[in-house]
Amino acid sequence: MAFLAAITSVVYYHNIETSNFPKLLIALLFYWTLAFITKTIKFVKFCDNGVGFSQLRFCLTGLLVVLYGMLLAVEINVIRVRRYVFFKTPKEVKPPEDLQDLGVRFLQPFVNLLSKGTYWWMNTFIKTAHKKPIDLKTIGKLPIAMRALTNYIRLNEAFEAQKNKRPSSPQGSGSIWRALCCAFGRPLLLSSTFRILADLLGFTGPLCIYGIVHNVGKGNNTIRPQTKMIGVFFISSQEFLSNAYVLAVLLFFALLLQRTFLQASYYVAIETGINLRGAIQTKIYNKIMQLSTSNMSMGEMTAGQICNLVAIDANQLMWFFFLCPNLWAMPVQIIVGVLLLYYLLGISALIGAAVIIVLAPVQYFVATKLSQAQRSTLEYSNERLKKTNEMLRGIKLLKLYAWEHIFHSSVEETRQKEMTSLKSFALYTSISIFMNAAIPIAAVLITFVVHAHLTRRADFSPSVAFASISLFHILVSPLFLLSSVVRSTVKALVSVQKLSEFLSSDEIEEHDKCPELRSADAQSKYQAVPLKVVNRKRPAREDWNNYTSHTRRPINITEADDFCVKITNGFFTWTPEGPPALSNIDIRIPQGQLTMIVGQVGCGKSSLLLAILGEMQKISGNVSWSRYCTSDSEMGEDISPEKESPVEMEFRKRGSVAYASQKPWLLNATVEENITFESSFNKQRYKAVIDACSLQPDIDILPHGDQTQIGERGINLSGGQRQRISVARALYQQTNVVFLDDPFSALDIHLSDHLMQEGILKMLREDKRTVVLVTHKLQYLPHADWIIAMKDGYIQREGTLKDIQKSETELFEHWKTLMNRQDQELEKETTIETKTVLERTNLRRPMYSREALLKDDEEDEEEATESDDEDNLSSVLHQRAKMPWRACGKYLSAAGILLLPLLVLSQLLKHTVMVAIDYCLARWTSDAISGKMEAELKNCSHCLVFNHSPYSKIFSILCCLGIVLCLVTSIAVEWTGLKVTKKLHASLLNKIILAPMRFFETTPLGSILNRFSADCNTIDQHIPATLECLSRSTLLCVSALAVISYVTPMFLIALVPLAIMCYFIQKYFRVASRDLQQLDDSTQLPLLSHFSETVEGLTTIRAFRYEAKFRQKLLEYTDSNNIASLFLTAANRWLEVRMEYIGACVVLIAAVTSITSCLYRNLSSGLVGLGLTYALMVSNYLNWMVRNLADMEIQLGAVKRIHGLLKTEAENYEGLLSSSQIPQNWPDRGEIQIQNLSVRYDSNLKPVLKHVNAHISPGQKIGICGRTGSGKSSFSLAFFRMVDTFEGRIIIDGIDIAKLPLQTLRSRLSIILQDPILFSGTIRFNLDPEKKCTDSMLWEALEIAQLKHVVKALPGGLDAIVTEGGENFSQGQRQLFCLARAFVRKTSIFIMDEATASIDMATENILQKVVMTAFADRTVVTIAHRVHTILNADLVIVMKRGLILEYDKPEVLLEQEDSVFASFVQADK
């Protein structure tokens, strides 16, 4: 009672503290003082009267004196520190800040001790989860101490401390380890303490089994006559602990305490690991923000490697910290276990322990091999995913070129290598599972046989046998865990090494960092610039808001400072060792004017912009920013030029620059968020930008308008749409300076013209913004205030158009020729009159709005059906599904008819044999002890020797059979997994690669890729292991309950309420666990996506000076992921505590019923030992059963999703004509007849081409033009049957293409797409993946494409490496490679779909001439953005809304005044 009173007082105290009523503690102070005094008096009285430690009452009183003394000391110390009472000025103690914030719902740090230990506070949460789905709103915010920012500050301080101690290697592996231990070591010590206490309490199980079985064997006659001293009856401690019922109760309490300490240890370790992960991720992100661009562009560090640091290495360190307490706890557990075994069994115990310890290195070897196989599998898996990703990104090209089989074979080849590694992985996994199950059997077999035969007179009683079995099970677990801990330690060491290399990598040269200045004022000014990652004095959000709240100041340009940026004698390089990419740069960019940078492909135009932005490494020279283009001017500070020294001008902090890169970079967000880009929303400005970029028609056809998710995880956009959104972002920003890198490359002439007039000239230049425009569209040069002409990395000429006309006549004439302009047009004033601009705008606006309205009408039905689909999808996502038994059935049925019965039967047989082994041992030991007792009763010395041989033979046979079955089951499970994974991946790949193009246009790429990555990985590696664990833990629990029920049928009565409790606990847990697991995964995706998009858009983010905003987003994403992980951990602990408490109840009931049965119904002591051993097993495996069930439910979702994709209908590749009916050289002439052609993208969509008729003679050059959305590209795709032809036909050289097999049709035609697609590999592979051409043919194609000199200069020539996506070539060069690829095919019909958009006009003109001469005898169909490129065509087709509007020779159409083609040509000038 006194012990319970003490516990109640502790809970009372904690509740008072958390509820903030400290004065109520005075009651406890009086209680503890009185209790301490009374117990001390009692204890002294016992001592005076000779009552010693042998008496139970004396021990309990002494314990209570110590306990009350400690509690009293704690209370006095709390009053002294907190000053609640007894002081003149008591402190007002407020509750923790987190509890004042209603958004914080993770209460583990704030609840009382009992709730902390049992996770009682989670009850409400788990119940709520069963009623409605858990989302981020439900789980709320993280407590301040657990937030990424708090932990990052802690880690950074530790790093700084290490840097100060060891300045020589501040980022070395040793320094990182020391910093991690300094920042997060203290909680690990607490976790280790809990773990050691739990492990020591774990030994009470075997000891209590020994005591109970031993005592019931003697009839439990342990109560002797009570001793009476000082008028009170005393019972000795030994007598008390010799009672079987007392031991059963003690075992129950020991189990409760052990499980509580164990779960507390797990929780503290995982929480520390999660905090550490958040801090490391933030540290990595801050480093990314300072990374040198050359690291990325030169391939030294890829986005994939950085994402691996975040996704894999940070998690490796988290799991290492979770397993860390085992490093200290395991030696303690092993030593104590071996000592207890030796005490019970003598020398034979050491033999059994030696078997386990000797096999531990074998297990470590297997674990090492398993790790190697996993690493090898991961490498092949990454290679397969890279190929799959490239295949999916270039799927349109693959289908058009009929290369599906090549890439299918390539992915399958890598998959075969991966499968070989997976077979090794499965083999070592099955050996590991086998050893885990077989080693305890082997150890028990050897120990008991040796003990029975070598030490014949030794005690071989049930108490010794079953206590030993329990000890062996305890001893085996740390040795099994050893391999995992060692493997985790090795991985953590490797991860820290990688982290060290990353943190030591080159950083960008911060031109913003100011050297030490003499002037104190200047110094304070530069110190005020927030260069730190976080501001600790106030919330980060405040800083970011203050930064963006300032509006752009109007600029008054003085003559002394009329430039925005000035570079003098600049030499820039990408790598410190490499040659300069830009040489002798002396330029001046005028303030508030439009500057254009022109030059051929690869001359360094984009590099010049990046050099100005500080992204390139400066070898020499100066980059000076005007005071009006600095952050100070944007933030409202007025700086007088007289006050600045030349050094200050050089190091002046650059302000925000609105930058649109050549390769459009989009966020994984909505269209609106991509355009506003963290700026405040201004409806009027937003509409103006949308109009300027002609985005309204595109937005109208998106499923959710401008709220549609785009980017990797969203809708796939065309190159032109991506480009315009990127430009719209730059236009929307209120910055003084705007850099646009080739914004017209993916746009047709109308969109380009509209963007130039409405966006650049009207919105930017008229607003006196400094605009730098890189372009190949020379017709816009008259608009430029300043022109910079580049050639081969140096400045050819800079000045106004008039200056260049006067001084560089040859260059001017060259431009004039390229533009196809008349002299008088070229020599017009460089600024167009506002009236003309307005007229053109007024003409264009109604045209666009009419088209938008028509499109709206056409898309109404489609939008309605899509919104219905969206509703269905959301209902499926939030459906509270039961166990996916159907998916489980599909998984198992994929294993085949032979494997499935083998899997089921082997598992059942194995567990039956396991029970038989233990039952045999119970009979053997019971007979041995009864034989010994009979012999003692008869007093017959020669009868003392019991014959163990028949028992040991049966026992040995059963053990050997059990070991064999362990091997069979482990192999069967892994074999099943291998067969299923092979079958599912092959089916998925076949289905996807043959799917129609519409499927890829409507399904996000990330979604398809996830099936091949995450879902395939789940099926490959996780499901087999989970299936094995689930079947083992379930069958162990079932067999254990069956054995206990057999031993004591009374147990069945108590089993019913326990089973009902188990059912409801698992039911509620599974729902919450599934939601939390999905939330954990779904919050990890935006985090990883944020890292990858930051790496890809690093130059844009740094140009905008948005590092602080992106850091803030990272902290939000990290905290969201961490709170989900913490709730998942708490939910797992909630389950395990409850299941283990139920397990403890099972042990108590089994112990009490079996003791009663033994004492009153003559149950053998061997069966009592058997029942108790199995009861302990239930408490161990019950929670694993539920956890594995929950895991299996989540993992089977992967099977379900893959089966969903397997229902995709494939394209019809079969044709009506056989290969023998198709001429070998078809099409040899290139004649095309289009008869009443109507096509649509899908059967439920409106037609995109309507009743089109045309005849193209052999060798004719056809030009097709029209506005965006007029059906030009659909026209070209119809030749390849990429769209649904529901009416009419196309006849090529006398054969209806609808009758041809798709493979044949597509392989005999050539097309060049608008978006240049290159694959990783060699140049040779990119030009000719089918390996049909000779080197001379490839060189010829490269010469035609103007690339021969570029490729010859590369190391390896045709075998030079092309990086992923062709990133080591410029956009224009990539397009030229795509042209060369089409030239290689030498087909009679050649289609160019806006293929020269990214190429400068000079190169384009050369190509046009080459196409006209080299393909004089071939039919060429050109879809044009720039109408002047098709002026030399034989025929021109003008399209509008799927109809042919005009169809004639270009000269005929130009003569007609009302001709649409003539108006296009006029607009192109």
XYZ file of C-alpha atoms in Angstrom, residues 295-823:
529
model
C 30.028 21.440 -59.180
C 26.656 20.814 -60.794
C 27.370 21.682 -64.440
C 30.620 19.685 -64.626
C 28.924 16.590 -63.219
C 31.042 16.485 -60.028
C 27.841 16.515 -58.022
C 24.465 15.529 -59.433
C 21.002 16.322 -58.118
C 20.641 12.566 -57.511
C 23.709 12.434 -55.259
C 22.482 15.376 -53.201
C 19.000 13.854 -52.909
C 20.648 10.581 -51.788
C 22.396 12.502 -48.998
C 18.998 13.697 -47.807
C 16.902 10.584 -48.482
C 19.417 7.839 -47.630
C 22.418 9.109 -45.656
C 20.440 11.324 -43.242
C 18.135 8.325 -42.603
C 21.153 6.022 -42.118
C 22.398 8.320 -39.343
C 18.908 8.439 -37.832
C 18.738 4.626 -37.713
C 22.280 4.413 -36.349
C 21.274 6.648 -33.443
C 18.211 4.441 -32.923
C 20.373 1.285 -32.743
C 23.169 3.022 -30.828
C 21.981 2.048 -27.284
C 22.456 -1.599 -28.319
C 26.223 -1.045 -28.490
C 26.301 -0.669 -24.683
C 23.339 -2.873 -23.781
C 24.322 -5.984 -25.774
C 27.567 -6.820 -23.891
C 25.700 -6.548 -20.555
C 22.922 -8.837 -21.814
C 25.351 -11.450 -23.174
C 27.528 -11.555 -20.018
C 24.565 -11.854 -17.623
C 22.884 -14.467 -19.867
C 25.990 -16.693 -20.025
C 26.542 -16.430 -16.218
C 22.929 -17.458 -15.485
C 23.143 -20.384 -17.936
C 26.348 -21.529 -16.263
C 24.625 -21.306 -12.862
C 21.760 -23.500 -14.115
C 23.531 -26.036 -16.346
C 27.198 -25.892 -15.455
C 29.795 -26.641 -18.134
C 27.247 -27.823 -20.747
C 25.750 -24.304 -20.805
C 29.088 -22.950 -21.974
C 29.059 -25.459 -24.866
C 25.582 -24.258 -25.951
C 26.597 -20.597 -25.553
C 29.793 -21.338 -27.512
C 27.659 -22.647 -30.411
C 25.755 -19.343 -30.511
C 28.905 -17.223 -30.127
C 30.883 -19.237 -32.723
C 28.033 -18.891 -35.215
C 27.840 -15.117 -34.590
C 30.783 -14.399 -37.010
C 29.050 -16.590 -39.616
C 25.972 -14.506 -39.123
C 28.029 -11.327 -39.426
C 29.518 -12.692 -42.666
C 25.999 -13.408 -43.972
C 24.871 -9.914 -42.903
C 27.874 -8.380 -44.716
C 27.085 -10.353 -47.863
C 23.450 -9.325 -47.514
C 24.520 -5.691 -47.272
C 26.754 -6.057 -50.354
C 23.908 -7.708 -52.284
C 21.593 -4.890 -51.221
C 24.109 -2.269 -52.329
C 24.603 -4.049 -55.648
C 20.821 -4.308 -56.076
C 20.486 -0.594 -55.305
C 23.089 0.291 -57.947
C 21.333 -1.782 -60.615
C 17.985 -0.454 -59.415
C 19.233 3.148 -59.804
C 20.550 2.322 -63.276
C 17.212 0.709 -64.212
C 15.288 3.709 -62.865
C 17.546 6.092 -64.778
C 16.824 4.168 -67.987
C 13.115 3.914 -67.165
C 12.995 7.650 -66.426
C 14.700 8.442 -69.740
C 12.383 6.016 -71.503
C 9.284 7.675 -70.016
C 10.555 11.219 -70.640
C 11.333 10.379 -74.251
C 8.379 8.029 -74.805
C 6.950 10.199 -77.590
C 10.225 10.050 -79.499
C 10.575 6.299 -78.918
C 7.105 5.650 -80.304
C 7.618 7.953 -83.295
C 10.953 6.297 -84.146
C 9.687 2.764 -83.282
C 12.502 2.355 -80.742
C 10.345 0.914 -77.934
C 11.942 -2.528 -78.297
C 15.477 -1.074 -77.981
C 14.751 0.720 -74.722
C 12.554 -2.147 -73.502
C 15.513 -4.507 -74.035
C 17.871 -2.033 -72.359
C 15.652 -1.772 -69.245
C 15.109 -5.566 -69.228
C 18.864 -6.155 -69.498
C 19.474 -3.975 -66.440
C 16.550 -5.670 -64.692
C 18.199 -9.061 -65.314
C 21.365 -7.793 -63.607
C 19.198 -6.454 -60.790
C 17.430 -9.834 -60.546
C 20.812 -11.590 -60.245
C 21.610 -9.290 -57.321
C 18.109 -9.825 -55.930
C 18.692 -13.604 -56.075
C 21.855 -13.126 -53.997
C 19.919 -10.835 -51.679
C 17.122 -13.426 -51.371
C 19.634 -16.234 -50.776
C 21.430 -14.398 -47.963
C 18.115 -13.207 -46.509
C 16.845 -16.802 -46.396
C 20.149 -17.934 -44.779
C 19.797 -15.129 -42.225
C 16.138 -16.088 -41.469
C 17.192 -19.741 -41.278
C 20.025 -19.000 -38.838
C 17.778 -16.854 -36.651
C 15.376 -19.793 -36.297
C 17.872 -22.688 -36.331
C 20.642 -21.488 -33.984
C 18.480 -21.568 -30.801
C 17.289 -25.098 -31.739
C 20.877 -26.260 -32.354
C 22.128 -24.636 -29.122
C 19.329 -26.218 -27.042
C 19.877 -29.623 -28.702
C 23.629 -29.692 -28.062
C 23.320 -28.281 -24.537
C 20.643 -30.716 -23.333
C 22.129 -33.808 -24.976
C 25.550 -32.990 -23.465
C 23.987 -32.128 -20.096
C 21.954 -35.357 -20.028
C 24.738 -37.740 -21.110
C 27.984 -36.239 -19.826
C 26.762 -34.983 -16.455
C 24.529 -37.932 -15.613
C 24.010 -37.035 -11.977
C 23.324 -33.390 -12.739
C 19.927 -31.764 -12.233
C 17.891 -32.271 -15.428
C 14.571 -31.027 -14.152
C 11.824 -29.117 -16.068
C 12.714 -25.972 -14.098
C 16.312 -26.076 -15.364
C 15.309 -27.051 -18.924
C 12.676 -24.395 -19.534
C 14.543 -21.619 -17.731
C 17.528 -22.496 -19.958
C 15.386 -22.364 -23.120
C 14.167 -18.875 -22.134
C 17.757 -17.799 -21.461
C 18.892 -19.123 -24.840
C 16.151 -17.097 -26.539
C 17.325 -13.987 -24.642
C 20.982 -14.708 -25.467
C 20.339 -15.261 -29.166
C 18.557 -11.905 -29.750
C 21.562 -9.583 -29.007
C 23.847 -11.767 -31.126
C 21.373 -11.621 -34.003
C 21.052 -7.888 -33.492
C 24.849 -7.551 -33.523
C 24.984 -7.972 -37.312
C 22.354 -5.244 -37.801
C 24.146 -2.888 -35.409
C 27.538 -3.478 -37.054
C 26.025 -3.033 -40.524
C 24.267 0.143 -39.421
C 27.510 1.447 -37.893
C 29.421 0.811 -41.138
C 26.690 2.550 -43.160
C 26.720 5.499 -40.732
C 30.510 5.821 -41.101
C 30.165 5.842 -44.897
C 27.309 8.388 -44.693
C 29.362 10.714 -42.485
C 32.266 10.405 -44.952
C 29.912 11.393 -47.814
C 28.541 14.252 -45.698
C 32.076 15.400 -44.960
C 32.972 15.441 -48.680
C 29.779 17.348 -49.499
C 30.269 19.958 -46.763
C 33.873 20.446 -47.937
C 32.898 21.012 -51.608
C 33.478 24.343 -53.338
C 31.169 27.225 -52.581
C 30.145 30.057 -54.848
C 32.339 33.152 -54.781
C 30.273 35.578 -52.743
C 30.886 38.927 -54.397
C 28.440 40.197 -51.812
C 30.781 39.485 -48.937
C 32.483 42.718 -48.083
C 36.153 42.834 -47.070
C 37.041 44.626 -43.871
C 36.502 48.317 -44.457
C 38.155 51.048 -42.501
C 35.049 53.139 -42.037
C 33.046 52.115 -38.989
C 29.846 53.288 -40.658
C 30.474 51.208 -43.722
C 31.326 48.223 -41.573
C 28.110 48.493 -39.579
C 26.168 48.860 -42.816
C 27.527 45.590 -44.197
C 27.065 43.794 -40.904
C 23.400 44.742 -41.027
C 22.964 42.641 -44.178
C 21.394 39.336 -43.026
C 24.005 36.847 -44.290
C 23.240 34.262 -41.591
C 21.064 31.283 -42.326
C 18.590 32.007 -39.561
C 17.864 34.895 -37.266
C 17.632 33.465 -33.771
C 16.178 36.556 -32.124
C 12.858 36.434 -33.922
C 10.949 33.945 -36.069
C 12.415 33.389 -39.505
C 9.079 34.073 -41.208
C 9.247 37.686 -40.012
C 12.582 38.227 -41.748
C 11.363 36.855 -45.033
C 8.198 38.976 -44.925
C 10.132 42.134 -44.150
C 12.472 41.368 -47.000
C 9.696 41.181 -49.613
C 7.421 43.872 -48.255
C 9.366 46.722 -49.854
C 8.097 47.882 -53.220
C 10.380 48.805 -56.075
C 11.631 52.361 -55.835
C 11.349 54.660 -58.825
C 14.777 55.279 -60.265
C 16.271 58.637 -61.122
C 19.223 57.994 -63.361
C 22.082 60.399 -62.994
C 24.733 60.783 -65.607
C 27.387 59.712 -63.131
C 25.687 56.363 -62.630
C 23.807 55.523 -65.851
C 24.780 51.839 -65.905
C 23.188 48.937 -64.071
C 26.052 46.444 -64.366
C 29.577 47.044 -65.509
C 32.227 44.380 -66.183
C 35.785 45.517 -66.736
C 38.507 43.181 -68.022
C 36.509 40.127 -66.926
C 37.779 36.555 -67.321
C 35.397 33.843 -66.116
C 35.628 30.067 -65.886
C 33.465 27.156 -64.741
C 36.305 25.286 -63.008
C 39.375 26.781 -61.301
C 41.733 24.590 -63.372
C 39.843 24.919 -66.667
C 40.350 27.496 -69.431
C 38.305 30.702 -69.303
C 34.819 30.271 -70.832
C 34.511 34.049 -71.158
C 37.563 36.167 -71.982
C 38.335 39.868 -71.924
C 34.773 40.943 -71.113
C 34.306 44.714 -71.026
C 30.627 45.583 -71.100
C 28.204 48.121 -69.714
C 24.505 47.394 -69.314
C 22.530 50.676 -69.339
C 20.203 51.491 -66.481
C 16.447 51.261 -67.195
C 16.892 50.210 -70.830
C 16.552 47.096 -73.014
C 19.850 45.350 -73.739
C 19.951 42.433 -76.194
C 22.713 39.826 -76.318
C 23.014 38.000 -79.663
C 25.388 35.458 -81.158
C 25.606 31.952 -82.545
C 24.815 28.742 -80.598
C 27.445 28.042 -77.912
C 29.160 31.466 -78.030
C 28.642 32.115 -74.301
C 25.481 34.249 -74.131
C 23.938 32.319 -71.212
C 27.358 32.135 -69.524
C 27.613 35.919 -69.636
C 24.310 36.270 -67.751
C 25.480 33.745 -65.148
C 28.828 35.538 -64.823
C 26.983 38.804 -64.107
C 24.878 36.974 -61.497
C 28.057 35.687 -59.842
C 27.467 32.026 -60.734
C 30.758 31.598 -62.619
C 34.195 31.676 -61.030
C 35.946 34.968 -61.707
C 39.612 34.671 -62.686
C 40.161 38.418 -62.911
C 38.354 41.688 -63.527
C 35.541 43.510 -61.760
C 31.752 43.186 -61.771
C 30.166 46.408 -60.490
C 26.467 46.921 -59.787
C 24.836 50.331 -59.812
C 23.577 51.500 -56.426
C 20.032 51.418 -57.887
C 20.320 47.668 -58.602
C 21.452 46.685 -55.115
C 19.438 45.189 -52.288
C 19.943 48.370 -50.289
C 18.162 50.470 -52.905
C 15.317 47.971 -53.077
C 15.028 47.968 -49.311
C 14.672 51.711 -49.224
C 18.184 52.822 -48.238
C 19.578 55.812 -50.076
C 23.260 55.588 -50.776
C 25.211 58.567 -51.941
C 27.865 57.732 -54.562
C 30.242 60.208 -52.952
C 30.315 58.125 -49.757
C 31.353 54.935 -51.529
C 34.924 53.925 -52.150
C 35.866 51.939 -55.315
C 36.238 48.818 -53.139
C 32.706 49.277 -51.829
C 31.382 49.676 -55.369
C 33.023 46.384 -56.344
C 31.593 44.514 -53.372
C 28.210 46.201 -53.333
C 25.467 43.663 -52.556
C 23.518 42.755 -55.672
C 19.756 43.081 -55.391
C 17.060 40.741 -56.637
C 17.171 39.971 -60.361
C 14.097 38.470 -62.068
C 15.754 35.719 -64.100
C 14.143 33.372 -66.649
C 16.654 30.671 -67.574
C 16.983 29.137 -71.029
C 15.819 25.784 -69.715
C 12.504 26.608 -67.978
C 12.497 25.770 -64.289
C 9.162 25.152 -62.595
C 8.213 24.472 -59.003
C 6.076 21.489 -58.046
C 3.188 23.853 -57.356
C 0.184 25.451 -59.043
C 0.468 27.668 -62.128
C -0.400 30.700 -59.982
C 2.286 29.874 -57.386
C 4.852 29.415 -60.166
C 4.091 32.856 -61.562
C 3.759 34.805 -58.297
C 6.813 32.918 -56.947
C 6.483 33.741 -53.248
C 5.460 37.368 -53.977
C 2.177 38.831 -52.768
C -0.753 38.326 -55.148
C -1.791 41.372 -57.173
C -4.812 40.469 -59.322
C -4.415 43.321 -61.819
C -0.718 42.654 -62.391
C -1.287 38.898 -62.540
C -3.902 39.297 -65.293
C -1.623 41.640 -67.244
C 1.239 39.116 -67.073
C -1.058 36.232 -68.112
C -2.192 38.283 -71.113
C 1.351 39.337 -72.053
C 2.492 35.701 -72.063
C -0.695 34.490 -73.847
C -1.266 31.943 -71.075
C -5.037 32.318 -70.723
C -5.948 29.769 -73.459
C -3.533 27.268 -71.890
C -4.902 27.903 -68.390
C -8.459 27.440 -69.656
C -7.781 23.889 -70.837
C -6.026 22.799 -67.633
C -8.212 20.639 -65.320
C -8.242 23.208 -62.486
C -7.238 26.366 -64.321
C -4.323 28.212 -62.734
C -4.756 26.109 -59.574
C -3.582 22.980 -61.458
C -0.455 21.353 -60.048
C 2.420 21.412 -62.535
C 6.015 20.200 -62.386
C 7.283 16.662 -61.751
C 4.267 15.584 -59.707
C 1.687 17.450 -61.749
C 0.362 17.872 -65.253
C 2.919 17.529 -68.051
C 3.209 20.804 -69.969
C 4.638 21.434 -73.419
C 7.997 23.180 -73.822
C 6.304 26.390 -74.930
C 3.951 26.447 -71.951
C 6.824 25.847 -69.530
C 8.830 28.614 -71.201
C 5.961 31.131 -70.976
C 5.271 30.357 -67.297
C 8.985 30.862 -66.580
C 8.930 34.221 -68.399
C 5.647 35.189 -66.680
C 7.386 34.685 -63.312
C 10.115 37.151 -64.324
C 7.557 39.682 -65.594
C 5.448 39.471 -62.440
C 8.286 40.314 -60.038
C 8.745 43.931 -58.931
C 12.523 44.010 -59.399
C 14.660 46.732 -60.978
C 16.540 44.231 -63.167
C 15.153 41.456 -65.409
C 17.310 38.842 -67.215
C 15.576 36.790 -69.935
C 17.647 33.964 -71.451
C 16.234 33.075 -74.884
C 12.543 33.317 -73.884
C 11.283 32.890 -77.482
C 12.994 29.552 -78.240
C 9.891 27.374 -77.791
C 7.296 29.937 -78.984
C 5.766 30.501 -82.409
C 6.006 33.895 -84.095
C 2.638 35.151 -82.842
C 3.313 34.261 -79.215
C 6.863 35.667 -79.503
C 5.617 38.896 -81.036
C 2.879 39.271 -78.425
C 5.339 38.620 -75.587
C 7.810 41.114 -77.023
C 5.226 43.860 -77.462
C 3.066 43.368 -74.382
C 5.569 41.912 -71.963
C 9.077 43.167 -72.625
C 8.398 46.513 -74.310
C 5.225 47.558 -72.521
C 5.476 46.022 -69.030
C 9.235 46.241 -68.563
C 10.849 48.906 -70.710
C 8.083 51.466 -70.321
C 8.366 50.917 -66.569
C 12.071 51.907 -66.784
C 13.215 48.427 -65.766
C 16.687 47.261 -66.787
C 16.094 44.317 -69.158
C 18.807 42.017 -70.516
C 17.456 39.762 -73.276
C 19.386 36.887 -74.860
C 17.766 35.970 -78.171
C 18.241 34.497 -81.635
C 15.289 36.486 -83.028
C 17.211 39.242 -84.766
C 14.021 40.914 -86.028
C 13.635 42.392 -82.536
C 16.997 44.191 -82.648
C 15.419 47.545 -83.680
C 13.683 47.566 -80.281
C 16.994 47.319 -78.394
C 18.496 50.338 -76.670
C 21.815 48.536 -76.399
C 23.162 45.464 -78.229
C 25.957 43.111 -77.184
C 27.162 40.795 -79.977
C 29.142 37.749 -78.798
C 31.411 35.298 -80.570
C 33.362 32.338 -79.135
C 33.343 33.576 -75.538
C 34.323 37.207 -76.121
C 32.488 40.418 -76.964
C 32.460 41.002 -80.721
C 30.787 44.405 -80.470
C 28.519 46.451 -78.178
C 26.505 49.596 -78.822
C 23.235 50.758 -80.334
C 21.968 49.385 -83.649
C 22.949 52.651 -85.341
C 26.475 52.446 -83.866
C 26.883 48.914 -85.186
C 25.461 49.936 -88.602
C 28.111 52.644 -88.861
C 31.144 50.837 -87.414
C 30.434 47.140 -88.208
C 28.873 47.291 -91.651
C 29.656 43.654 -92.433
C 28.000 42.404 -89.217
C 25.021 44.670 -89.824
C 24.599 43.382 -93.396
C 24.848 39.818 -92.111
C 22.028 40.491 -89.638
C 19.979 42.191 -92.321
C 20.263 39.144 -94.605
C 19.260 36.826 -91.779
C 16.196 38.864 -90.957
C 14.991 39.004 -94.580
C 14.329 42.702 -94.052
C 14.314 45.573 -96.511
C 16.798 48.370 -95.906
